[in-house]
Tab-separated table of C-alpha atoms and ligand atoms in Angstrom:
chain	number	residue	atom	x	y	z
A	1339	MET	CA	-1.029	13.127	-20.723
A	1340	LYS	CA	-3.816	12.638	-23.203
A	1341	PRO	CA	-6.516	10.331	-22.719
A	1342	THR	CA	-5.380	6.502	-23.306
A	1343	GLU	CA	-8.379	4.097	-24.711
A	1344	ILE	CA	-7.608	1.037	-22.488
A	1345	LYS	CA	-10.494	-1.080	-24.040
A	1346	PRO	CA	-12.771	-0.166	-27.232
A	1347	ASP	CA	-14.801	2.998	-25.970
A	1348	ILE	CA	-13.067	3.097	-22.348
A	1349	TYR	CA	-10.401	5.673	-21.525
A	1350	TRP	CA	-8.130	6.495	-18.774
A	1351	VAL	CA	-8.527	10.027	-18.395
A	1352	GLY	CA	-6.528	10.712	-15.345
A	1353	ALA	CA	-3.433	12.436	-14.272
A	1354	ILE	CA	0.366	11.843	-13.329
A	1355	ASP	CA	1.622	13.319	-10.100
A	1356	TRP	CA	5.443	13.693	-11.396
A	1357	ALA	CA	6.335	15.731	-8.304
A	1358	VAL	CA	4.682	14.133	-5.334
A	1359	ARG	CA	7.284	12.993	-2.665
A	1360	ASP	CA	5.259	12.914	0.475
A	1361	PHE	CA	1.994	11.111	0.165
A	1362	HIS	CA	0.438	11.823	3.621
A	1363	GLY	CA	3.648	11.190	5.121
A	1364	TYR	CA	4.423	8.123	2.789
A	1365	VAL	CA	7.220	8.620	0.418
A	1366	THR	CA	6.855	8.290	-3.111
A	1367	PRO	CA	10.100	8.590	-4.652
A	1368	GLN	CA	8.611	7.768	-8.058
A	1369	GLY	CA	5.320	10.251	-7.616
A	1370	THR	CA	2.154	8.669	-8.494
A	1371	THR	CA	-1.015	8.677	-10.601
A	1372	TYR	CA	-4.526	9.451	-10.059
A	1373	ASN	CA	-6.586	7.179	-12.470
A	1374	ASN	CA	-10.100	7.407	-13.530
A	1375	TYR	CA	-12.029	5.899	-16.385
A	1376	LEU	CA	-14.590	7.323	-18.902
A	1377	ILE	CA	-16.529	4.813	-20.511
A	1378	MET	CA	-18.449	5.937	-23.815
A	1379	ASP	CA	-21.760	4.436	-24.298
A	1380	GLU	CA	-25.760	5.208	-24.418
A	1381	ASP	CA	-25.258	6.621	-20.608
A	1382	ILE	CA	-21.482	8.175	-20.826
A	1383	THR	CA	-19.954	7.166	-17.301
A	1384	LEU	CA	-16.923	8.268	-15.398
A	1385	VAL	CA	-15.555	5.835	-12.736
A	1386	ASP	CA	-13.987	7.899	-9.879
A	1387	THR	CA	-12.749	11.161	-9.972
A	1388	VAL	CA	-8.944	12.489	-9.011
A	1389	LYS	CA	-7.441	14.611	-6.462
A	1390	TYR	CA	-8.456	17.934	-6.437
A	1391	ASP	CA	-5.056	19.722	-7.604
A	1392	PHE	CA	-5.376	17.402	-10.717
A	1393	ALA	CA	-9.309	17.990	-11.431
A	1394	THR	CA	-8.348	20.681	-14.534
A	1395	THR	CA	-6.259	17.941	-15.968
A	1396	ALA	CA	-8.801	15.184	-15.640
A	1397	LEU	CA	-11.882	17.328	-17.111
A	1398	LYS	CA	-9.494	18.428	-19.851
A	1399	ASN	CA	-8.901	14.797	-20.708
A	1400	ILE	CA	-12.554	14.215	-20.557
A	1401	ALA	CA	-13.131	17.117	-22.730
A	1402	ASN	CA	-11.022	15.650	-25.395
A	1403	ILE	CA	-13.324	12.670	-25.595
A	1404	VAL	CA	-16.908	14.288	-24.758
A	1405	ASP	CA	-18.204	17.611	-23.397
A	1406	PRO	CA	-18.604	16.498	-19.649
A	1407	ALA	CA	-21.849	17.998	-19.673
A	1408	LYS	CA	-22.780	14.555	-21.428
A	1409	ILE	CA	-21.886	12.374	-18.613
A	1410	ARG	CA	-24.950	10.697	-16.992
A	1411	ASN	CA	-23.035	8.450	-14.235
A	1412	VAL	CA	-20.619	8.948	-12.117
A	1413	VAL	CA	-19.253	5.807	-9.925
A	1414	ILE	CA	-17.570	6.572	-6.882
A	1415	ASN	CA	-15.515	3.452	-6.128
A	1416	HIS	CA	-13.365	4.950	-2.650
A	1417	VAL	CA	-13.727	8.188	-0.902
A	1418	GLU	CA	-10.202	9.167	0.139
A	1419	ASN	CA	-9.195	12.489	-0.567
A	1420	ASP	CA	-6.945	11.773	-3.561
A	1421	HIS	CA	-10.049	10.181	-5.348
A	1422	VAL	CA	-12.791	12.127	-4.412
A	1423	SER	CA	-11.862	15.768	-3.889
A	1424	SER	CA	-12.645	16.933	-7.205
A	1425	LEU	CA	-16.151	15.439	-7.397
A	1426	ASP	CA	-17.747	19.008	-6.875
A	1427	ARG	CA	-15.557	20.211	-9.967
A	1428	VAL	CA	-16.939	17.029	-11.786
A	1429	MET	CA	-20.674	17.889	-10.849
A	1430	ALA	CA	-20.456	21.455	-11.453
A	1431	LEU	CA	-19.794	20.363	-15.204
A	1432	ALA	CA	-22.221	17.398	-15.494
A	1433	PRO	CA	-25.160	18.570	-13.157
A	1434	GLU	CA	-27.364	15.954	-14.913
A	1435	ALA	CA	-25.161	12.806	-13.676
A	1436	LYS	CA	-26.119	10.361	-11.187
A	1437	ILE	CA	-23.739	9.420	-8.404
A	1438	PHE	CA	-23.583	5.781	-7.555
A	1439	ILE	CA	-21.714	5.030	-4.223
A	1440	THR	CA	-21.724	2.936	-1.295
A	1441	GLU	CA	-23.583	3.713	1.630
A	1442	ARG	CA	-20.450	4.137	3.808
A	1443	GLY	CA	-18.790	6.145	0.580
A	1444	LEU	CA	-21.560	8.506	1.141
A	1445	GLN	CA	-21.513	9.208	4.626
A	1446	VAL	CA	-18.027	10.453	4.264
A	1447	VAL	CA	-18.772	12.427	1.017
A	1448	GLU	CA	-21.664	14.014	2.851
A	1449	ARG	CA	-19.113	15.711	5.212
A	1450	PHE	CA	-16.995	17.299	2.433
A	1451	PHE	CA	-19.802	18.390	-0.139
A	1452	ASP	CA	-23.059	19.681	0.163
A	1453	VAL	CA	-24.897	16.915	-1.992
A	1454	SER	CA	-28.297	17.885	-1.665
A	1455	PRO	CA	-28.291	19.000	-5.040
A	1456	TRP	CA	-26.969	15.720	-6.392
A	1457	ASP	CA	-29.086	12.503	-7.608
A	1458	ILE	CA	-27.325	9.973	-5.592
A	1459	THR	CA	-27.941	5.946	-5.601
A	1460	ILE	CA	-26.598	3.820	-2.971
A	1461	VAL	CA	-25.210	0.752	-4.291
A	1462	SER	CA	-23.761	-2.702	-3.012
A	1463	SER	CA	-22.496	-5.798	-4.232
A	1464	GLY	CA	-24.431	-7.586	-6.493
A	1465	ASP	CA	-26.032	-4.604	-7.643
A	1466	GLU	CA	-25.703	-3.785	-11.813
A	1467	LEU	CA	-26.094	-0.571	-13.915
A	1468	LYS	CA	-26.628	-1.319	-17.243
A	1469	ILE	CA	-25.256	1.835	-19.495
A	1470	GLY	CA	-25.948	0.661	-22.836
A	1471	LYS	CA	-23.582	-2.360	-24.360
A	1472	HIS	CA	-21.870	-2.371	-20.830
A	1473	THR	CA	-22.993	-3.688	-17.537
A	1474	LEU	CA	-21.265	-2.166	-14.302
A	1475	GLN	CA	-21.234	-4.714	-11.606
A	1476	PHE	CA	-20.246	-3.437	-8.049
A	1477	LEU	CA	-18.438	-5.378	-5.513
A	1478	GLU	CA	-18.191	-4.175	-1.926
A	1479	THR	CA	-14.477	-4.424	-0.574
A	1480	PRO	CA	-14.894	-2.897	2.911
A	1481	MET	CA	-11.775	-2.097	4.367
A	1482	LEU	CA	-9.690	-2.737	1.518
A	1483	HIS	CA	-8.624	-0.385	2.405
A	1484	TRP	CA	-11.481	1.958	3.692
A	1485	PRO	CA	-14.936	0.980	5.074
A	1486	ASP	CA	-16.576	2.528	1.648
A	1487	SER	CA	-14.335	0.899	-0.772
A	1488	MET	CA	-15.487	-1.026	-3.623
A	1489	MET	CA	-14.536	-2.281	-7.154
A	1490	THR	CA	-16.263	-2.122	-10.281
A	1491	TYR	CA	-16.333	-5.102	-12.745
A	1492	ILE	CA	-17.377	-4.515	-16.435
A	1493	PRO	CA	-18.096	-8.279	-17.976
A	1494	GLU	CA	-18.353	-6.978	-21.847
A	1495	ALA	CA	-14.668	-5.649	-21.634
A	1496	LYS	CA	-13.513	-8.376	-18.760
A	1497	LEU	CA	-12.089	-5.270	-16.819
A	1498	LEU	CA	-11.981	-5.027	-13.070
A	1499	ILE	CA	-11.568	-1.383	-11.823
A	1500	SER	CA	-9.987	-2.086	-8.425
A	1501	GLN	CA	-9.503	1.291	-7.070
A	1502	ASP	CA	-6.819	1.476	-4.592
A	1503	ALA	CA	-6.135	-2.274	-4.544
A	1504	PHE	CA	-3.419	-3.428	-7.300
A	1505	GLY	CA	-1.937	-0.105	-7.555
A	1506	GLN	CA	1.398	1.074	-7.348
A	1507	HIS	CA	2.708	4.594	-6.727
A	1508	LEU	CA	4.703	5.052	-9.924
A	1509	ALA	CA	4.330	8.643	-12.033
A	1510	THR	CA	4.954	6.985	-15.761
A	1511	SER	CA	4.219	7.699	-19.019
A	1512	ALA	CA	3.459	4.213	-19.318
A	1513	ARG	CA	0.176	3.121	-18.810
A	1514	PHE	CA	0.420	-0.722	-18.840
A	1515	ASP	CA	2.400	-2.938	-17.210
A	1516	ASP	CA	3.936	-4.392	-20.470
A	1517	GLU	CA	4.667	-0.745	-21.425
A	1518	PHE	CA	5.910	-0.086	-18.097
A	1519	THR	CA	8.752	-2.884	-18.396
A	1520	ARG	CA	9.694	-2.365	-21.656
A	1521	CYS	CA	12.030	0.543	-20.041
A	1522	ALA	CA	12.096	-1.026	-16.271
A	1523	SER	CA	12.302	-4.098	-14.925
A	1524	HIS	CA	9.600	-6.634	-13.692
A	1525	ALA	CA	11.552	-6.226	-10.518
A	1526	GLU	CA	10.978	-2.524	-10.041
A	1527	LEU	CA	7.663	-2.980	-10.900
A	1528	GLU	CA	7.019	-5.765	-8.123
A	1529	GLU	CA	9.016	-3.610	-5.589
A	1530	ALA	CA	6.176	-0.918	-5.978
A	1531	VAL	CA	3.610	-3.105	-5.429
A	1532	VAL	CA	5.068	-4.762	-2.497
A	1533	ASP	CA	5.707	-0.901	-1.257
A	1534	TYR	CA	2.214	-0.112	-1.663
A	1535	TYR	CA	0.789	-3.271	-0.155
A	1536	ALA	CA	3.503	-2.889	2.700
A	1537	ASN	CA	2.397	0.555	3.633
A	1538	ILE	CA	-1.339	0.615	2.772
A	1539	LEU	CA	-2.740	-2.761	3.137
A	1540	MET	CA	-0.734	-4.925	5.294
A	1541	PRO	CA	-3.519	-4.822	8.129
A	1542	PHE	CA	-5.962	-6.496	5.758
A	1543	GLY	CA	-4.345	-10.032	4.745
A	1544	MET	CA	-7.174	-11.847	6.103
A	1545	LEU	CA	-9.420	-9.711	4.132
A	1546	ILE	CA	-7.837	-9.726	1.019
A	1547	LYS	CA	-7.649	-13.584	0.982
A	1548	ALA	CA	-11.030	-13.494	1.357
A	1549	LYS	CA	-11.713	-11.043	-1.493
A	1550	ILE	CA	-9.320	-12.936	-3.847
A	1551	LYS	CA	-11.595	-16.205	-3.158
A	1552	GLU	CA	-14.934	-14.342	-3.623
A	1553	ILE	CA	-13.639	-13.180	-7.139
A	1554	GLY	CA	-12.489	-16.633	-7.857
A	1555	GLU	CA	-15.823	-18.050	-6.702
A	1556	LEU	CA	-17.747	-15.473	-8.558
A	1557	GLY	CA	-16.146	-16.669	-11.594
A	1558	LEU	CA	-15.430	-13.401	-12.960
A	1559	ASP	CA	-13.398	-13.474	-16.294
A	1560	ILE	CA	-10.522	-10.562	-15.749
A	1561	ASP	CA	-8.250	-9.733	-18.447
A	1562	MET	CA	-7.274	-6.565	-17.388
A	1563	ILE	CA	-7.230	-4.986	-13.788
A	1564	ALA	CA	-7.384	-1.038	-13.765
A	1565	PRO	CA	-6.395	0.390	-10.215
A	1566	ASP	CA	-6.532	4.084	-9.213
A	1567	HIS	CA	-2.886	4.573	-8.810
A	1568	GLY	CA	-0.018	3.465	-11.105
A	1569	ILE	CA	-0.297	1.115	-14.232
A	1570	ILE	CA	-2.864	-0.901	-15.595
A	1571	TRP	CA	-2.504	-4.636	-15.575
A	1572	ARG	CA	-3.183	-5.348	-19.255
A	1573	SER	CA	-0.216	-8.096	-19.846
A	1574	GLU	CA	-0.261	-10.108	-16.836
A	1575	PRO	CA	-3.472	-9.381	-14.363
A	1576	GLU	CA	-2.870	-12.679	-12.817
A	1577	ARG	CA	0.756	-11.829	-11.661
A	1578	VAL	CA	-0.557	-9.086	-9.401
A	1579	LEU	CA	-3.621	-10.993	-8.086
A	1580	GLN	CA	-0.786	-13.905	-7.363
A	1581	MET	CA	1.508	-11.373	-5.430
A	1582	TYR	CA	-1.601	-10.080	-3.378
A	1583	GLY	CA	-2.573	-13.880	-2.714
A	1584	ASP	CA	1.040	-14.823	-1.820
A	1585	MET	CA	1.630	-11.566	0.521
A	1586	ALA	CA	-1.864	-12.133	2.282
A	1587	ALA	CA	-0.638	-15.747	2.902
A	1588	GLY	CA	2.476	-14.472	4.567
A	1589	ALA	CA	4.884	-14.708	1.750
A	1590	ALA	CA	8.036	-13.044	2.987
A	1591	ASP	CA	12.293	-13.477	1.980
A	1592	LEU	CA	14.139	-15.527	3.850
A	1593	SER	CA	15.789	-12.549	5.042
A	1594	VAL	CA	16.408	-10.312	8.203
A	1595	ALA	CA	15.945	-6.536	8.507
A	1596	ILE	CA	17.856	-4.773	11.389
A	1597	ILE	CA	16.057	-1.780	11.960
A	1598	TYR	CA	17.642	0.666	14.347
A	1599	ASP	CA	18.561	4.275	15.844
A	1600	THR	CA	21.283	5.324	17.821
A	1601	MET	CA	22.723	8.084	19.930
A	1602	TRP	CA	26.441	7.932	20.172
A	1603	HIS	CA	26.991	4.513	17.958
A	1604	SER	CA	26.826	2.313	20.532
A	1605	THR	CA	23.525	0.576	19.124
A	1606	GLU	CA	24.914	1.245	15.854
A	1607	ILE	CA	28.292	-0.660	16.405
A	1608	MET	CA	26.094	-3.960	17.883
A	1609	THR	CA	24.329	-3.972	14.532
A	1610	GLN	CA	27.709	-5.058	12.856
A	1611	PRO	CA	28.489	-8.161	14.723
A	1612	ILE	CA	24.609	-9.096	14.442
A	1613	MET	CA	24.511	-8.770	10.915
A	1614	GLU	CA	27.890	-10.805	10.447
A	1615	GLY	CA	26.167	-13.460	12.897
A	1616	ILE	CA	23.168	-13.367	10.807
A	1617	LYS	CA	25.171	-13.768	7.364
A	1618	ASP	CA	27.413	-16.254	8.450
A	1619	ALA	CA	24.222	-18.488	9.195
A	1620	GLY	CA	23.258	-17.943	5.802
A	1621	VAL	CA	20.657	-15.773	6.002
A	1622	ASP	CA	20.424	-12.218	3.971
A	1623	VAL	CA	20.616	-9.532	6.056
A	1624	LYS	CA	19.880	-5.780	5.095
A	1625	VAL	CA	20.675	-2.845	8.152
A	1626	ILE	CA	18.327	0.450	8.049
A	1627	LYS	CA	18.630	3.404	10.426
A	1628	LEU	CA	15.686	5.190	10.871
A	1629	ARG	CA	16.777	8.774	11.118
A	1630	ASP	CA	18.263	8.204	7.910
A	1631	THR	CA	15.419	6.280	6.247
A	1632	PRO	CA	11.877	7.464	5.406
A	1633	MET	CA	9.553	5.591	7.494
A	1634	SER	CA	7.544	3.925	4.751
A	1635	VAL	CA	10.825	2.570	3.466
A	1636	ALA	CA	11.542	0.918	6.759
A	1637	ILE	CA	7.994	-0.540	6.927
A	1638	LYS	CA	8.527	-1.793	3.324
A	1639	GLU	CA	11.939	-3.586	4.351
A	1640	PHE	CA	10.381	-4.784	7.366
A	1641	TRP	CA	7.699	-6.668	5.131
A	1642	LYS	CA	9.988	-7.826	2.823
A	1643	SER	CA	12.017	-10.083	5.368
A	1644	ARG	CA	10.888	-12.888	7.645
A	1645	GLY	CA	12.801	-11.728	10.672
A	1646	CYS	CA	13.186	-8.245	12.320
A	1647	LEU	CA	15.321	-7.029	14.754
A	1648	VAL	CA	14.691	-3.612	16.186
A	1649	GLY	CA	17.410	-1.788	18.160
A	1650	SER	CA	17.361	1.121	20.258
A	1651	PRO	CA	19.658	2.775	22.853
A	1652	THR	CA	17.724	3.834	26.212
A	1653	LEU	CA	17.246	7.363	26.468
A	1654	ASN	CA	16.099	8.739	30.071
A	1655	ASN	CA	14.866	5.426	30.754
A	1656	GLU	CA	12.492	5.015	27.577
A	1657	VAL	CA	13.109	3.782	24.248
A	1658	PHE	CA	14.900	6.754	21.566
A	1659	PRO	CA	12.039	8.450	19.860
A	1660	SER	CA	12.598	7.555	16.424
A	1661	VAL	CA	12.153	3.880	17.331
A	1662	ALA	CA	9.161	4.656	19.337
A	1663	GLN	CA	7.540	6.392	16.021
A	1664	PHE	CA	8.535	3.390	13.999
A	1665	MET	CA	6.825	0.738	16.653
A	1666	THR	CA	3.719	2.670	16.661
A	1667	HIS	CA	3.306	3.084	13.238
A	1668	LEU	CA	4.093	-0.667	12.686
A	1669	ARG	CA	1.522	-1.548	15.492
A	1670	GLY	CA	-0.988	0.159	13.243
A	1671	LEU	CA	-0.010	-1.776	10.508
A	1672	ARG	CA	-0.877	-5.106	12.660
A	1673	PRO	CA	1.684	-7.318	11.256
A	1674	SER	CA	1.904	-10.965	11.109
A	1675	ASN	CA	3.742	-13.981	10.155
A	1676	ARG	CA	7.097	-12.466	11.190
A	1677	ILE	CA	9.551	-13.305	13.666
A	1678	ALA	CA	11.417	-10.519	15.581
A	1679	GLY	CA	13.667	-9.638	18.553
A	1680	ALA	CA	15.164	-6.475	19.901
A	1681	PHE	CA	18.542	-5.244	21.059
A	1682	GLY	CA	20.268	-1.758	22.261
A	1683	SER	CA	22.741	-0.201	24.507
A	1684	TYR	CA	22.154	2.105	27.624
A	1685	GLY	CA	24.299	4.238	29.926
A	1686	TRP	CA	23.013	3.968	33.501
A	1687	SER	CA	19.897	2.068	33.295
A	1688	GLY	CA	18.434	0.215	30.317
A	1689	GLY	CA	14.736	-0.241	29.529
A	1690	ALA	CA	14.661	-0.038	25.804
A	1691	VAL	CA	15.067	-3.614	24.869
A	1692	LYS	CA	12.281	-4.552	27.574
A	1693	TRP	CA	9.888	-2.004	26.224
A	1694	LEU	CA	10.627	-3.266	22.710
A	1695	PHE	CA	9.669	-6.828	23.550
A	1696	SER	CA	6.643	-5.884	25.297
A	1697	GLU	CA	5.426	-3.971	22.041
A	1698	LEU	CA	6.493	-7.092	19.705
A	1699	GLU	CA	4.596	-9.068	21.728
A	1700	GLN	CA	1.342	-7.069	21.932
A	1701	MET	CA	1.636	-7.165	18.047
A	1702	LYS	CA	1.245	-10.925	18.482
A	1703	LEU	CA	4.868	-11.495	16.767
A	1704	GLU	CA	6.900	-14.548	17.490
A	1705	THR	CA	9.728	-13.306	19.390
A	1706	VAL	CA	13.256	-14.778	20.236
A	1707	GLU	CA	13.991	-13.249	23.818
A	1708	PRO	CA	15.843	-12.012	25.660
A	1709	GLY	CA	17.727	-10.117	22.889
A	1710	VAL	CA	21.192	-8.252	23.860
A	1711	GLU	CA	21.484	-5.162	25.559
A	1712	VAL	CA	24.918	-3.610	26.638
A	1713	LYS	CA	26.471	-0.948	28.845
A	1714	TYR	CA	27.772	2.195	27.327
A	1715	ARG	CA	30.117	0.822	24.663
A	1716	PRO	CA	30.035	-2.726	23.315
A	1717	SER	CA	33.096	-4.494	24.719
A	1718	PRO	CA	35.089	-7.238	22.916
A	1719	ASP	CA	32.825	-9.769	24.782
A	1720	ASP	CA	29.696	-7.830	24.084
A	1721	MET	CA	30.404	-8.152	20.208
A	1722	GLU	CA	31.101	-11.975	20.472
A	1723	GLN	CA	27.421	-12.056	22.243
A	1724	CYS	CA	26.143	-10.062	19.426
A	1725	TYR	CA	27.299	-12.122	16.886
A	1726	ALA	CA	26.166	-15.219	18.594
A	1727	PHE	CA	22.933	-13.558	18.938
A	1728	GLY	CA	22.804	-13.039	15.071
A	1729	GLN	CA	23.544	-16.755	14.584
A	1730	GLU	CA	20.929	-17.671	17.020
A	1731	PHE	CA	18.508	-15.495	15.255
A	1732	ALA	CA	18.959	-16.552	11.654
A	1733	ALA	CA	18.427	-19.969	12.899
A	1734	LYS	CA	15.360	-19.051	14.395
A	1735	VAL	CA	14.096	-17.132	11.276
A	1736	ARG	CA	15.106	-20.140	9.249
A	1737	GLU	CA	12.957	-22.725	11.440
A	1738	TYR	CA	10.365	-20.290	11.620
A	1739	HIS	CA	9.914	-19.683	7.581
A	1740	LYS	CA	9.808	-23.375	6.880
A	1741	GLN	CA	5.994	-23.094	7.761
A	1742	PHE	CA	5.240	-20.807	4.953
B	1296	LIG	FE1	-5.727	6.216	-3.161
B	1296	LIG	FE2	-7.227	4.898	-0.228
B	1296	LIG	O1	-6.591	6.394	-1.642
């Protein structure tokens, strides 16, 4: 993909990763992009670098516009490997360039590279860099989503380069939202935003709320948001800001995700009357079997629904391993504003449901107890109990949902 001029004298010079399907354990069925931006001005400035494997592509894109040796500034908004691991390749070609990075960003970069030959300036919120007709204003966004993270705002271009925030894992020849939605639906784009938020930004809702408020109070005039992954928000930047604001405030569908695994199908059989009970109570419901579903998809489905029921058999007095893995992953994402319950089956002694409730309570989620736990195969009475449980849970979800 050739460079794309996204604003006068500002170019996307990134790379499209059409093939990646496992992004540090997170499934990316539609690949991703690594975006970085070249600003042609008196002091030519590169904002962000790309994943090491794509350094040659990005450098070729830069060379299509200017000799990389002429780059005077390199801004590093975020130091995760997919953005900073080719910094040494860039600096080898642009040895005169100064690097601008947060203090905490430098602490990470020092662990990857010998930075002693480089001219590095620490920046923080409020600092500015005048590069000619453009000004770069730095805005730290700690824990969105790493301690080092920051954004770069260019007032003359009304452009916010937002690093991971507002990104999506989408490999596409479209560079802009309106290009993407010419061939795909808005729903597909929004699904990618939700997927990204659920798996990466879920723990940071309070920080996101505060940062969006801060951006509003700063009065930044933004007509384009350029993240480091996926499409650039040219047509409707306010759409993604609104989505982030809504998700940070707890937005979810009035629906239930039943997320389970099963040994000899007993727990699986229970999902059907529970699902029917929820559906008959007028609440949408989706059933997700963990071993057949990538973890990041299960997390996304959890995040989209107001309610979640987790199902597990008891194995060797413990919860089923794939369910334990899901719960561990979920706990790390610090979910909130969701209501949950548990169900499962056992042979000679139970325990999984009790363990699930203790985990849900540790996550400080609203719970509907005691759930349902059946011995061996669900009997007709058990099936009726599961149906009633589904109805009861749906009613609780509906009531809980009213506060949002
Ligand atoms: Fe795209 Fe936090 O890295």
